[in-house]
Amino acid sequence: MAKLTVLAIGAHADPFDMPYQCGGTLAKMAKEGNRVICVSSCEENQEEATRVAKVLGCETMFLDLEEGEIQNDTETVHKIVELIRSVKPDIVITHQPTDYNPDHRALSQAVLGACLLARVGEVKTKHKPYKVPCLYYSETSSGVNSTADIYVDIESTFKTKIKALKEHKSLYEKEGVEHLGSIEHLIEREETTARYRGMQVEIEYAEAFSRAVNYRVMRAFSTLPFPDVEVQNK
């Protein structure tokens, strides 16, 4: 089977949003030999974010947006279009459009627009048009305002995700955000969410995703998709 390129586009680097929201899945895909790229739309804390991604087996990229000022505007969309065309991902992952964080919501809409426009020849960038096959939304932090129709078993990579999150040493210095008061608190929240999602599908740990149903470019399956995690018939 051909290896995939996965582009996970998040808003922030502290904590690094995509490793935070779906790091178990990203680590699992990287472990299987796929190219996985974690993107922070803001440039802060690059050294720490790179360490987090490295533990997961992922690459890092950064855009030049500003925390608290991310907008779903033409400039932002075209930056993401250029990113998509340069990487040519098989799968794009980003925030839920219902996420409680305004940066996350704006970025989600911008990524959706960029995926749609990346194939349009009239939108000019350095790279040629490219059609994104699949767009998915990751879990929100703690599952707040989150919907899910895809569950990924992350039992084999959950410890890797936790190890990666421990690279966020700077969270001890974060001010004004209560739930980021310590690495331990962040990890506790992630374990609770992963156990809850796992309980929903009768496994130990899971991460949840939803298909971007408002993304018009759908792909056909050769047959009905079937889960590859063993069913417990006991």
XYZ file of N, CA, C and O in Angstrom, residues 24-230:
828
model
N -2.019 10.923 19.206
C -1.950 9.464 19.160
C -2.127 8.934 17.753
O -1.423 8.020 17.308
N -3.052 9.528 17.022
C -3.299 9.133 15.639
C -2.134 9.523 14.742
O -1.693 8.738 13.883
N -1.609 10.732 14.942
C -0.473 11.178 14.131
C 0.740 10.287 14.362
O 1.442 9.914 13.417
N 0.995 9.936 15.625
C 2.121 9.053 15.946
C 1.924 7.672 15.315
O 2.873 7.055 14.816
N 0.706 7.193 15.322
C 0.407 5.879 14.756
C 0.638 5.874 13.253
O 1.234 4.931 12.701
N 0.206 6.942 12.587
C 0.394 7.022 11.134
C 1.873 7.185 10.781
O 2.347 6.615 9.795
N 2.597 7.950 11.598
C 4.035 8.102 11.362
C 4.759 6.771 11.578
O 5.662 6.405 10.812
N 4.352 6.037 12.598
C 4.962 4.739 12.909
C 4.765 3.751 11.772
O 5.602 2.864 11.542
N 3.673 3.906 11.030
C 3.383 3.018 9.902
C 4.127 3.435 8.638
O 3.940 2.833 7.581
N 4.969 4.469 8.752
C 5.809 4.865 7.634
C 5.265 5.995 6.785
O 5.848 6.333 5.748
N 4.153 6.595 7.208
C 3.592 7.722 6.475
C 4.325 9.012 6.831
O 4.894 9.136 7.917
N 4.306 9.968 5.925
C 4.867 11.283 6.203
C 3.798 12.122 6.894
O 2.719 12.356 6.333
N 4.085 12.558 8.099
C 3.114 13.322 8.880
C 3.731 14.674 9.239
O 4.817 14.735 9.821
N 3.025 15.745 8.901
C 3.522 17.102 9.127
C 2.569 17.830 10.049
O 1.368 17.960 9.755
N 3.081 18.309 11.171
C 2.296 19.110 12.113
C 2.578 20.584 11.853
O 3.735 21.010 11.880
N 1.524 21.347 11.632
C 1.660 22.768 11.324
C 1.117 23.603 12.470
O 0.025 23.349 12.985
N 1.893 24.603 12.867
C 1.375 25.654 13.746
C 1.213 26.905 12.900
O 2.161 27.351 12.247
N 0.023 27.474 12.906
C -0.221 28.677 12.112
C 0.486 29.894 12.680
O 0.687 30.882 11.975
N 0.842 29.827 13.967
C 1.583 30.912 14.616
C 3.019 30.456 14.854
O 3.285 29.275 15.046
N 3.930 31.397 14.879
C 5.354 31.071 14.870
C 5.982 30.921 16.255
O 7.144 30.542 16.366
N 5.238 31.229 17.311
C 5.860 31.231 18.630
C 6.301 29.823 19.045
O 5.728 28.829 18.621
N 7.330 29.782 19.870
C 7.741 28.540 20.536
C 8.070 27.408 19.559
O 7.719 26.252 19.781
N 8.806 27.729 18.501
C 9.092 26.740 17.471
C 9.984 25.604 17.972
O 9.780 24.446 17.609
N 10.955 25.942 18.785
C 11.894 24.910 19.261
C 11.159 23.847 20.063
O 11.361 22.645 19.865
N 10.286 24.275 20.959
C 9.550 23.329 21.796
C 8.564 22.519 20.952
O 8.449 21.300 21.111
N 7.875 23.191 20.056
C 6.916 22.496 19.199
C 7.604 21.447 18.342
O 7.066 20.357 18.117
N 8.785 21.755 17.869
C 9.542 20.802 17.058
C 9.906 19.567 17.871
O 9.870 18.440 17.357
N 10.260 19.759 19.136
C 10.569 18.616 20.008
C 9.333 17.742 20.201
O 9.418 16.508 20.182
N 8.190 18.373 20.409
C 6.939 17.623 20.581
C 6.673 16.760 19.351
O 6.403 15.560 19.455
N 6.748 17.370 18.178
C 6.478 16.640 16.940
C 7.487 15.521 16.709
O 7.127 14.436 16.233
N 8.739 15.759 17.048
C 9.787 14.762 16.835
C 9.515 13.495 17.627
O 9.732 12.384 17.143
N 9.026 13.658 18.853
C 8.688 12.489 19.668
C 7.601 11.655 18.979
O 7.615 10.425 19.029
N 6.680 12.328 18.312
C 5.598 11.636 17.605
C 6.048 11.035 16.283
O 5.314 10.262 15.677
N 7.260 11.406 15.837
C 7.744 10.955 14.547
C 7.299 11.838 13.400
O 7.292 11.412 12.243
N 6.944 13.096 13.718
C 6.376 14.010 12.736
C 7.331 15.155 12.395
O 8.193 15.517 13.197
N 7.137 15.738 11.219
C 7.807 16.975 10.840
C 7.013 18.173 11.359
O 5.863 18.034 11.793
N 7.634 19.345 11.303
C 6.933 20.568 11.696
C 7.048 21.613 10.596
O 8.050 21.688 9.892
N 6.007 22.417 10.490
C 6.011 23.610 9.652
C 5.282 24.720 10.396
O 4.438 24.452 11.267
N 5.599 25.970 10.039
C 4.997 27.115 10.720
C 4.547 28.149 9.693
O 5.236 28.402 8.702
N 3.388 28.729 9.945
C 2.944 29.886 9.197
C 3.257 31.138 10.012
O 3.784 31.044 11.126
N 2.915 32.310 9.485
C 3.301 33.556 10.160
C 2.089 34.329 10.680
O 2.067 35.556 10.679
N 1.056 33.598 11.135
C -0.115 34.249 11.704
C 0.140 34.614 13.165
O 1.109 34.142 13.780
N -0.736 35.448 13.731
C -0.567 35.915 15.100
C -1.633 35.319 16.009
O -2.819 35.294 15.666
N -1.209 34.835 17.186
C -2.158 34.282 18.146
C -3.195 35.335 18.539
O -2.873 36.484 18.807
N -4.449 34.930 18.545
C -5.531 35.839 18.892
C -6.015 36.689 17.741
O -6.986 37.441 17.880
N -5.359 36.559 16.561
C -5.715 37.401 15.416
C -5.933 36.590 14.137
O -5.957 37.146 13.036
N -6.083 35.270 14.266
C -6.295 34.446 13.077
C -7.660 34.746 12.479
O -8.667 34.793 13.193
N -7.679 34.979 11.179
C -8.914 35.326 10.485
C -9.134 34.383 9.299
O -8.189 33.907 8.684
N -10.395 34.167 8.987
C -10.748 33.449 7.764
C -10.883 34.478 6.647
O -11.974 34.835 6.227
N -9.735 34.973 6.183
C -9.735 35.995 5.144
C -8.925 35.509 3.939
O -8.300 34.444 3.976
N -8.941 36.298 2.876
C -8.293 35.886 1.633
C -6.807 35.633 1.820
O -6.259 34.639 1.307
N -6.129 36.507 2.557
C -4.686 36.346 2.747
C -4.362 35.035 3.450
O -3.456 34.298 3.040
N -5.100 34.727 4.513
C -4.858 33.495 5.267
C -5.160 32.267 4.410
O -4.380 31.306 4.376
N -6.287 32.300 3.731
C -6.666 31.163 2.880
C -5.610 30.897 1.816
O -5.217 29.751 1.573
N -5.092 31.947 1.197
C -4.098 31.762 0.135
C -2.765 31.241 0.694
O -2.061 30.490 0.007
N -2.424 31.613 1.914
C -1.223 31.049 2.541
C -1.384 29.540 2.726
O -0.441 28.766 2.504
N -2.565 29.130 3.119
C -2.803 27.702 3.333
C -2.901 26.971 2.000
O -2.461 25.816 1.872
N -3.462 27.617 0.984
C -3.475 27.037 -0.358
C -2.045 26.735 -0.818
O -1.751 25.643 -1.327
N -1.147 27.695 -0.636
C 0.249 27.495 -1.029
C 0.879 26.350 -0.243
O 1.623 25.527 -0.794
N 0.577 26.283 1.057
C 1.081 25.180 1.883
C 0.587 23.843 1.350
O 1.364 22.893 1.187
N -0.690 23.740 1.088
C -1.279 22.496 0.584
C -0.666 22.106 -0.750
O -0.296 20.937 -0.969
N -0.538 23.054 -1.656
C 0.018 22.737 -2.974
C 1.484 22.318 -2.897
O 1.940 21.490 -3.698
N 2.210 22.862 -1.949
C 3.625 22.502 -1.826
C 3.812 21.115 -1.224
O 4.731 20.388 -1.587
N 2.926 20.728 -0.314
C 3.051 19.450 0.395
C 2.324 18.314 -0.333
O 2.725 17.160 -0.278
N 1.204 18.636 -0.990
C 0.364 17.656 -1.683
C -0.105 16.535 -0.737
O 0.161 15.343 -0.959
N -0.836 16.891 0.297
C -1.259 15.886 1.275
C -2.373 14.989 0.757
O -3.225 15.409 -0.035
N -2.370 13.741 1.212
C -3.488 12.837 0.976
C -4.605 13.096 1.975
O -5.779 12.908 1.669
N -4.218 13.493 3.176
C -5.174 13.780 4.249
C -4.822 15.113 4.883
O -3.654 15.365 5.192
N -5.826 15.959 5.071
C -5.664 17.184 5.847
C -6.524 17.064 7.099
O -7.683 16.625 7.037
N -5.954 17.428 8.235
C -6.669 17.438 9.512
C -6.584 18.850 10.083
O -5.520 19.469 10.054
N -7.688 19.351 10.599
C -7.662 20.652 11.266
C -8.709 20.683 12.370
O -9.330 19.660 12.688
N -8.924 21.865 12.953
C -9.847 22.006 14.073
C -11.309 21.848 13.654
O -11.671 22.096 12.505
N -12.126 21.486 14.629
C -13.568 21.482 14.424
C -14.064 22.910 14.187
O -13.622 23.836 14.857
N -15.004 23.121 13.270
C -15.561 24.463 13.080
C -16.375 24.938 14.265
O -16.666 26.140 14.376
N -16.729 24.024 15.172
C -17.494 24.374 16.371
C -16.603 24.553 17.602
O -17.117 24.709 18.711
N -15.289 24.519 17.424
C -14.356 24.645 18.546
C -14.625 25.942 19.310
O -14.982 26.966 18.735
N -14.450 25.882 20.636
C -14.736 27.054 21.470
C -13.683 28.147 21.349
O -13.923 29.297 21.714
N -12.506 27.812 20.814
C -11.444 28.802 20.688
C -11.623 29.581 19.379
O -11.707 28.977 18.309
N -11.686 30.916 19.422
C -11.939 31.687 18.193
C -10.866 31.515 17.129
O -11.177 31.514 15.928
N -9.593 31.379 17.528
C -8.536 31.110 16.548
C -8.778 29.777 15.847
O -8.586 29.645 14.638
N -9.178 28.775 16.622
C -9.429 27.448 16.052
C -10.582 27.491 15.052
O -10.507 26.888 13.975
N -11.658 28.187 15.429
C -12.809 28.272 14.530
C -12.452 28.967 13.223
O -12.817 28.505 12.139
N -11.747 30.095 13.329
C -11.371 30.841 12.131
C -10.447 30.013 11.240
O -10.594 29.980 10.010
N -9.483 29.317 11.861
C -8.555 28.503 11.077
C -9.285 27.348 10.400
O -8.999 27.019 9.241
N -10.219 26.734 11.094
C -10.994 25.643 10.514
C -11.679 26.086 9.228
O -11.631 25.391 8.203
N -12.292 27.244 9.255
C -12.965 27.756 8.072
C -11.962 28.097 6.966
O -12.224 27.863 5.785
N -10.816 28.644 7.365
C -9.791 28.995 6.380
C -9.221 27.743 5.710
O -8.970 27.733 4.496
N -9.014 26.679 6.484
C -8.489 25.427 5.913
C -9.512 24.810 4.963
O -9.155 24.321 3.883
N -10.782 24.830 5.342
C -11.828 24.332 4.448
C -11.799 25.095 3.127
O -11.800 24.488 2.040
N -11.752 26.421 3.213
C -11.686 27.229 1.995
C -10.451 26.946 1.176
O -10.510 26.861 -0.061
N -9.312 26.769 1.851
C -8.061 26.492 1.149
C -8.096 25.140 0.449
O -7.591 24.990 -0.674
N -8.678 24.135 1.091
C -8.785 22.818 0.462
C -9.641 22.888 -0.803
O -9.343 22.228 -1.801
N -10.688 23.687 -0.757
C -11.542 23.834 -1.929
C -10.843 24.611 -3.045
O -10.977 24.284 -4.223
N -10.090 25.659 -2.660
C -9.462 26.526 -3.662
C -8.124 26.004 -4.169
O -7.643 26.453 -5.217
N -7.510 25.060 -3.443
C -6.195 24.563 -3.847
C -6.225 23.939 -5.241
O -5.217 23.921 -5.944
N -7.370 23.461 -5.664
C -7.502 22.812 -6.973
C -7.854 23.792 -8.084
O -7.891 23.405 -9.258
N -8.134 25.030 -7.738
C -8.643 26.004 -8.708
C -7.484 26.728 -9.387
O -6.700 27.427 -8.733
N -7.384 26.584 -10.679
C -6.261 27.153 -11.419
C -6.221 28.669 -11.406
O -5.140 29.265 -11.517
N -7.376 29.296 -11.254
C -7.414 30.759 -11.233
C -6.794 31.351 -9.977
O -6.469 32.544 -9.937
N -6.634 30.536 -8.941
C -5.956 30.980 -7.714
C -4.464 30.733 -7.911
O -4.004 29.588 -7.913
N -3.697 31.783 -8.078
C -2.292 31.671 -8.441
C -1.386 31.647 -7.212
O -1.478 32.512 -6.346
N -0.508 30.648 -7.142
C 0.555 30.576 -6.143
C 1.789 30.015 -6.842
O 1.774 29.738 -8.041
N 2.858 29.810 -6.088
C 4.097 29.300 -6.664
C 3.942 27.871 -7.188
O 4.651 27.457 -8.106
N 3.047 27.108 -6.580
C 2.896 25.699 -6.941
C 1.608 25.474 -7.730
O 0.668 26.273 -7.660
N 1.572 24.369 -8.434
C 0.439 24.040 -9.290
C -0.780 23.630 -8.462
O -0.644 23.184 -7.323
N -1.964 23.758 -9.023
C -3.185 23.333 -8.320
C -3.109 21.874 -7.878
O -2.481 21.038 -8.536
N -3.783 21.594 -6.799
C -3.763 20.248 -6.220
C -5.108 19.979 -5.559
O -5.635 20.821 -4.825
N -5.644 18.801 -5.779
C -6.931 18.395 -5.214
C -6.718 17.568 -3.948
O -6.137 16.479 -3.996
N -7.163 18.077 -2.821
C -7.030 17.380 -1.531
C -8.068 16.257 -1.462
O -9.273 16.520 -1.541
N -7.642 14.999 -1.292
C -8.604 13.900 -1.270
C -9.509 13.869 -0.037
O -10.696 13.586 -0.156
N -8.941 14.155 1.149
C -9.691 13.949 2.388
C -9.432 15.078 3.386
O -8.277 15.456 3.616
N -10.499 15.590 3.990
C -10.401 16.608 5.033
C -11.166 16.131 6.258
O -12.351 15.779 6.167
N -10.467 16.106 7.403
C -11.084 15.669 8.658
C -10.891 16.728 9.736
O -9.915 17.484 9.723
N -11.825 16.746 10.684
C -11.724 17.619 11.849
C -11.331 16.794 13.066
O -11.892 15.716 13.310
N -10.382 17.298 13.840
C -9.912 16.587 15.030
C -10.823 16.869 16.218
O -11.703 17.735 16.161
N -10.572 16.143 17.280
C -11.273 16.360 18.549
C -10.953 17.743 19.092
O -9.845 18.252 18.915
N -11.920 18.381 19.744
C -11.611 19.605 20.478
C -10.998 19.234 21.824
O -11.101 18.095 22.276
N -10.367 20.178 22.471
C -9.802 19.930 23.797
C -10.924 19.571 24.768
O -11.908 20.304 24.890
N -10.808 18.417 25.396
C -11.792 17.884 26.339
C -13.117 17.525 25.675
O -14.090 17.244 26.358
N -13.169 17.567 24.356
C -14.389 17.175 23.663
C -15.504 18.199 23.693
O -16.640 17.890 23.321
N -15.210 19.438 24.099
C -16.235 20.474 24.198
C -16.712 20.869 22.801
O -15.905 21.176 21.923
N -18.018 20.856 22.570
C -18.626 21.199 21.277
C -18.098 20.332 20.133
O -18.044 20.775 18.992
N -17.727 19.104 20.441
C -17.098 18.243 19.443
C -18.069 17.173 18.958
O -18.841 16.615 19.736
N -18.044 16.894 17.666
C -18.803 15.790 17.108
C -17.816 14.758 16.566
O -16.672 15.077 16.258
N -18.270 13.519 16.441
C -17.359 12.465 15.993
C -18.117 11.379 15.249
O -19.208 10.977 15.668
N -17.553 10.928 14.144
C -18.080 9.743 13.471
C -16.969 8.781 13.069
O -17.218 7.762 12.452
N -15.736 9.101 13.456
C -14.585 8.234 13.213
C -13.799 8.119 14.519
O -13.474 9.130 15.143
N -13.494 6.892 14.913
C -12.721 6.656 16.133
C -11.457 5.877 15.762
O -11.530 4.868 15.061
N -10.316 6.363 16.244
C -9.044 5.704 15.960
C -8.492 5.118 17.254
O -8.368 5.829 18.270
N -8.170 3.834 17.234
C -7.573 3.156 18.384
C -6.137 3.646 18.565
O -5.295 3.460 17.683
N -5.847 4.287 19.703
C -4.495 4.810 19.947
C -3.823 4.144 21.141
O -2.883 4.694 21.711
N -4.282 2.954 21.495
C -3.673 2.271 22.639
C -2.169 2.084 22.448
O -1.386 2.247 23.382
N -1.752 1.789 21.228
C -0.329 1.509 20.970
C 0.529 2.771 20.978
O 1.759 2.683 21.090
N -0.075 3.941 20.851
C 0.708 5.181 20.775
C 0.306 6.206 21.832
O 0.815 7.326 21.815
N -0.573 5.832 22.747
C -0.993 6.801 23.763
C 0.182 7.259 24.626
O 0.340 8.447 24.919
N 1.031 6.330 25.021
C 2.191 6.700 25.837
C 3.136 7.611 25.058
O 3.765 8.502 25.653
N 3.242 7.394 23.756
C 4.072 8.273 22.929
C 3.507 9.682 22.923
O 4.245 10.667 23.013
N 2.189 9.790 22.814
C 1.544 11.107 22.854
C 1.841 11.812 24.177
O 2.183 13.004 24.194
N 1.717 11.099 25.272
C 1.979 11.698 26.585
C 3.437 12.123 26.704
O 3.749 13.207 27.219
N 4.346 11.291 26.219
C 5.767 11.649 26.232
C 6.009 12.925 25.442
O 6.791 13.798 25.856
N 5.329 13.055 24.302
C 5.478 14.255 23.483
C 4.960 15.489 24.209
O 5.611 16.543 24.218
N 3.803 15.372 24.842
C 3.218 16.521 25.534
C 4.101 16.995 26.693
O 4.097 18.179 27.035
N 4.878 16.095 27.265
C 5.772 16.477 28.366
C 6.907 17.379 27.918
O 7.597 17.971 28.754
N 7.097 17.492 26.601
C 8.100 18.420 26.083
C 7.646 19.876 26.184
O 8.432 20.786 25.931
N 6.401 20.106 26.572
C 5.883 21.467 26.728
C 6.317 22.060 28.074
O 5.485 22.383 28.923
N 7.601 22.247 28.235
C 8.130 22.784 29.482
C 7.627 24.199 29.747
O 7.453 24.615 30.895
N 7.384 24.962 28.693
C 7.009 26.365 28.858
C 5.620 26.543 29.456
O 5.257 27.648 29.860
N 4.831 25.474 29.517
C 3.488 25.620 30.089
C 3.537 26.006 31.559
O 2.578 26.554 32.090
N 4.650 25.736 32.225
C 4.789 26.164 33.608
C 4.802 27.689 33.721
O 4.536 28.254 34.770
N 5.140 28.355 32.597
C 5.243 29.811 32.612
C 4.038 30.478 31.960
O 3.981 31.691 31.834
N 3.049 29.692 31.536
C 1.876 30.236 30.850
C 0.992 30.957 31.855
O 0.667 30.426 32.919
N 0.566 32.157 31.513
C -0.270 32.947 32.413
C -1.612 33.254 31.758
O -1.709 33.420 30.547
N -2.654 33.317 32.576
C -3.950 33.745 32.100
C -4.811 32.651 31.506
O -5.934 32.900 31.098
N -4.303 31.410 31.458
C -5.084 30.289 30.933
C -5.042 29.181 31.982
O -4.086 28.430 32.083
N -6.118 29.073 32.747
C -6.110 28.209 33.927
C -5.814 26.755 33.601
O -5.041 26.091 34.285
N -6.427 26.242 32.509
C -6.270 24.814 32.226
C -4.887 24.473 31.680
O -4.566 23.310 31.506
N -4.047 25.485 31.406
C -2.674 25.224 30.988
C -1.700 25.519 32.115
O -0.538 25.812 31.899
N -2.179 25.437 33.329
C -1.353 25.777 34.476
C -0.234 24.798 34.739
O 0.728 25.116 35.436
N -0.349 23.589 34.204
C 0.718 22.610 34.395
C 0.642 21.550 33.311
O -0.418 21.313 32.718
N 1.767 20.929 33.055
C 1.793 19.817 32.102
C 0.921 18.675 32.628
O 0.204 18.023 31.860
N 0.969 18.452 33.928
C 0.209 17.349 34.520
C -1.289 17.515 34.283
O -1.997 16.550 33.991
N -1.769 18.747 34.411
C -3.194 19.008 34.194
C -3.568 18.736 32.742
O -4.593 18.116 32.448
N -2.727 19.188 31.840
C -2.977 18.967 30.419
C -3.036 17.476 30.118
O -3.924 17.001 29.405
N -2.093 16.719 30.638
C -2.041 15.284 30.388
C -3.252 14.583 30.994
O -3.838 13.673 30.382
N -3.669 15.008 32.190
C -4.844 14.427 32.834
C -6.093 14.621 31.962
O -6.900 13.702 31.799
N -6.226 15.803 31.391
C -7.362 16.080 30.519
C -7.338 15.200 29.274
O -8.363 14.660 28.844
N -6.146 15.036 28.705
C -6.037 14.224 27.503
C -6.326 12.752 27.781
O -6.960 12.069 26.978
N -5.847 12.258 28.911
C -6.115 10.858 29.258
C -7.606 10.632 29.480
O -8.168 9.622 29.026
N -8.261 11.569 30.156
C -9.698 11.449 30.401
C -10.468 11.428 29.083
O -11.378 10.606 28.889
N -10.121 12.327 28.175
C -10.805 12.390 26.884
C -10.569 11.115 26.079
O -11.506 10.560 25.480
N -9.326 10.627 26.060
C -9.007 9.417 25.294
C -9.712 8.194 25.872
O -10.171 7.317 25.125
N -9.791 8.117 27.188
C -10.507 6.999 27.817
C -12.007 7.066 27.519
O -12.656 6.043 27.261
N -12.554 8.273 27.560
C -13.973 8.452 27.262
C -14.289 8.048 25.830
O -15.245 7.312 25.568
N -13.482 8.508 24.876
C -13.701 8.126 23.481
C -13.491 6.626 23.287
O -14.200 5.981 22.502
N -12.519 6.067 23.996
C -12.313 4.626 23.925
C -13.498 3.851 24.469
O -13.921 2.842 23.897
N -14.063 4.327 25.598
C -15.225 3.673 26.194
C -16.386 3.626 25.207
O -17.132 2.644 25.145
N -16.537 4.680 24.396
C -17.648 4.733 23.450
C -17.573 3.630 22.403
O -18.606 3.229 21.852
N -16.358 3.153 22.112
C -16.198 2.106 21.092
C -15.578 0.844 21.678
O -15.032 0.005 20.955
N -15.621 0.727 23.002
C -15.228 -0.491 23.715
C -13.769 -0.865 23.530
O -13.418 -2.032 23.325
N -12.880 0.148 23.577
C -11.441 -0.093 23.602
C -10.838 0.788 24.695
O -11.547 1.540 25.363
N -9.537 0.696 24.881
C -8.894 1.400 25.989
C -8.787 2.910 25.732
O -9.235 3.720 26.540
N -8.155 3.281 24.621
C -7.956 4.696 24.292
C -8.326 4.930 22.832
O -7.990 4.128 21.957
N -8.981 6.041 22.572
C -9.315 6.391 21.189
C -9.247 7.907 21.011
O -9.366 8.670 21.971
N -9.026 8.321 19.780
C -9.174 9.719 19.391
C -10.290 9.799 18.358
O -10.440 8.909 17.521
N -11.066 10.873 18.437
C -12.259 10.997 17.617
C -12.082 12.083 16.553
O -11.451 13.108 16.789
N -12.661 11.829 15.407
C -12.620 12.757 14.279
C -13.997 12.817 13.639
O -14.831 11.931 13.832
N -14.204 13.846 12.838
C -15.416 13.903 12.020
C -15.033 14.256 10.592
O -14.056 14.972 10.346
N -15.783 13.719 9.657
C -15.583 14.063 8.252
C -16.068 15.485 8.001
O -17.065 15.912 8.571
N -15.370 16.189 7.163
C -15.811 17.537 6.786
C -16.908 17.384 5.740
O -16.651 17.357 4.534
N -18.147 17.269 6.203
C -19.253 16.985 5.290
C -19.530 18.169 4.365
O -20.178 18.012 3.326
N -19.056 19.364 4.744
C -19.234 20.530 3.875
C -18.068 20.697 2.894
O -17.961 21.718 2.222
N -17.192 19.689 2.833
C -16.118 19.681 1.852
C -16.609 18.900 0.642
O -16.824 17.689 0.719
N -16.802 19.549 -0.471
C -17.504 18.966 -1.609
C -16.727 17.834 -2.281
O -17.312 16.966 -2.931
N -15.422 17.855 -2.149
C -14.594 16.878 -2.874
C -14.551 15.566 -2.092
O -13.769 15.401 -1.167
N -15.425 14.640 -2.428
C -15.480 13.350 -1.758
C -14.775 12.298 -2.603
O -14.643 12.439 -3.820
N -14.348 11.216 -1.964
C -13.694 10.114 -2.673
C -14.513 8.843 -2.486
O -15.127 8.637 -1.438
N -14.484 7.966 -3.487
C -15.220 6.711 -3.421
C -14.351 5.614 -2.808
O -13.128 5.607 -2.971
N -14.982 4.692 -2.106
C -14.337 3.483 -1.622
C -14.578 2.361 -2.638
O -15.587 2.349 -3.338
N -13.659 1.413 -2.703
C -13.841 0.273 -3.598
C -14.907 -0.673 -3.053
O -15.510 -1.451 -3.799
N -15.133 -0.626 -1.740
C -16.200 -1.397 -1.106
C -16.569 -0.661 0.181
O -16.006 0.398 0.477
N -17.492 -1.194 0.949
C -17.855 -0.537 2.198
C -16.672 -0.572 3.162
O -16.057 -1.632 3.361
N -16.326 0.544 3.770
C -15.217 0.540 4.726
C -15.564 -0.293 5.949
O -16.710 -0.315 6.402
N -14.565 -0.997 6.475
C -14.774 -1.882 7.620
C -13.699 -1.597 8.663
O -12.516 -1.486 8.316
N -14.043 -1.468 9.929
C -13.046 -1.174 10.961
C -12.034 -2.298 11.088
O -12.387 -3.484 10.986
N -10.763 -1.934 11.295
C -9.717 -2.951 11.368
C -9.278 -3.240 12.799
O -8.277 -3.904 13.026
N -10.042 -2.750 13.779
C -9.786 -3.078 15.178
C -10.658 -4.265 15.556
O -11.854 -4.309 15.230
N -10.071 -5.225 16.226
C -10.775 -6.466 16.544
C -12.055 -6.199 17.334
O -12.077 -5.413 18.281
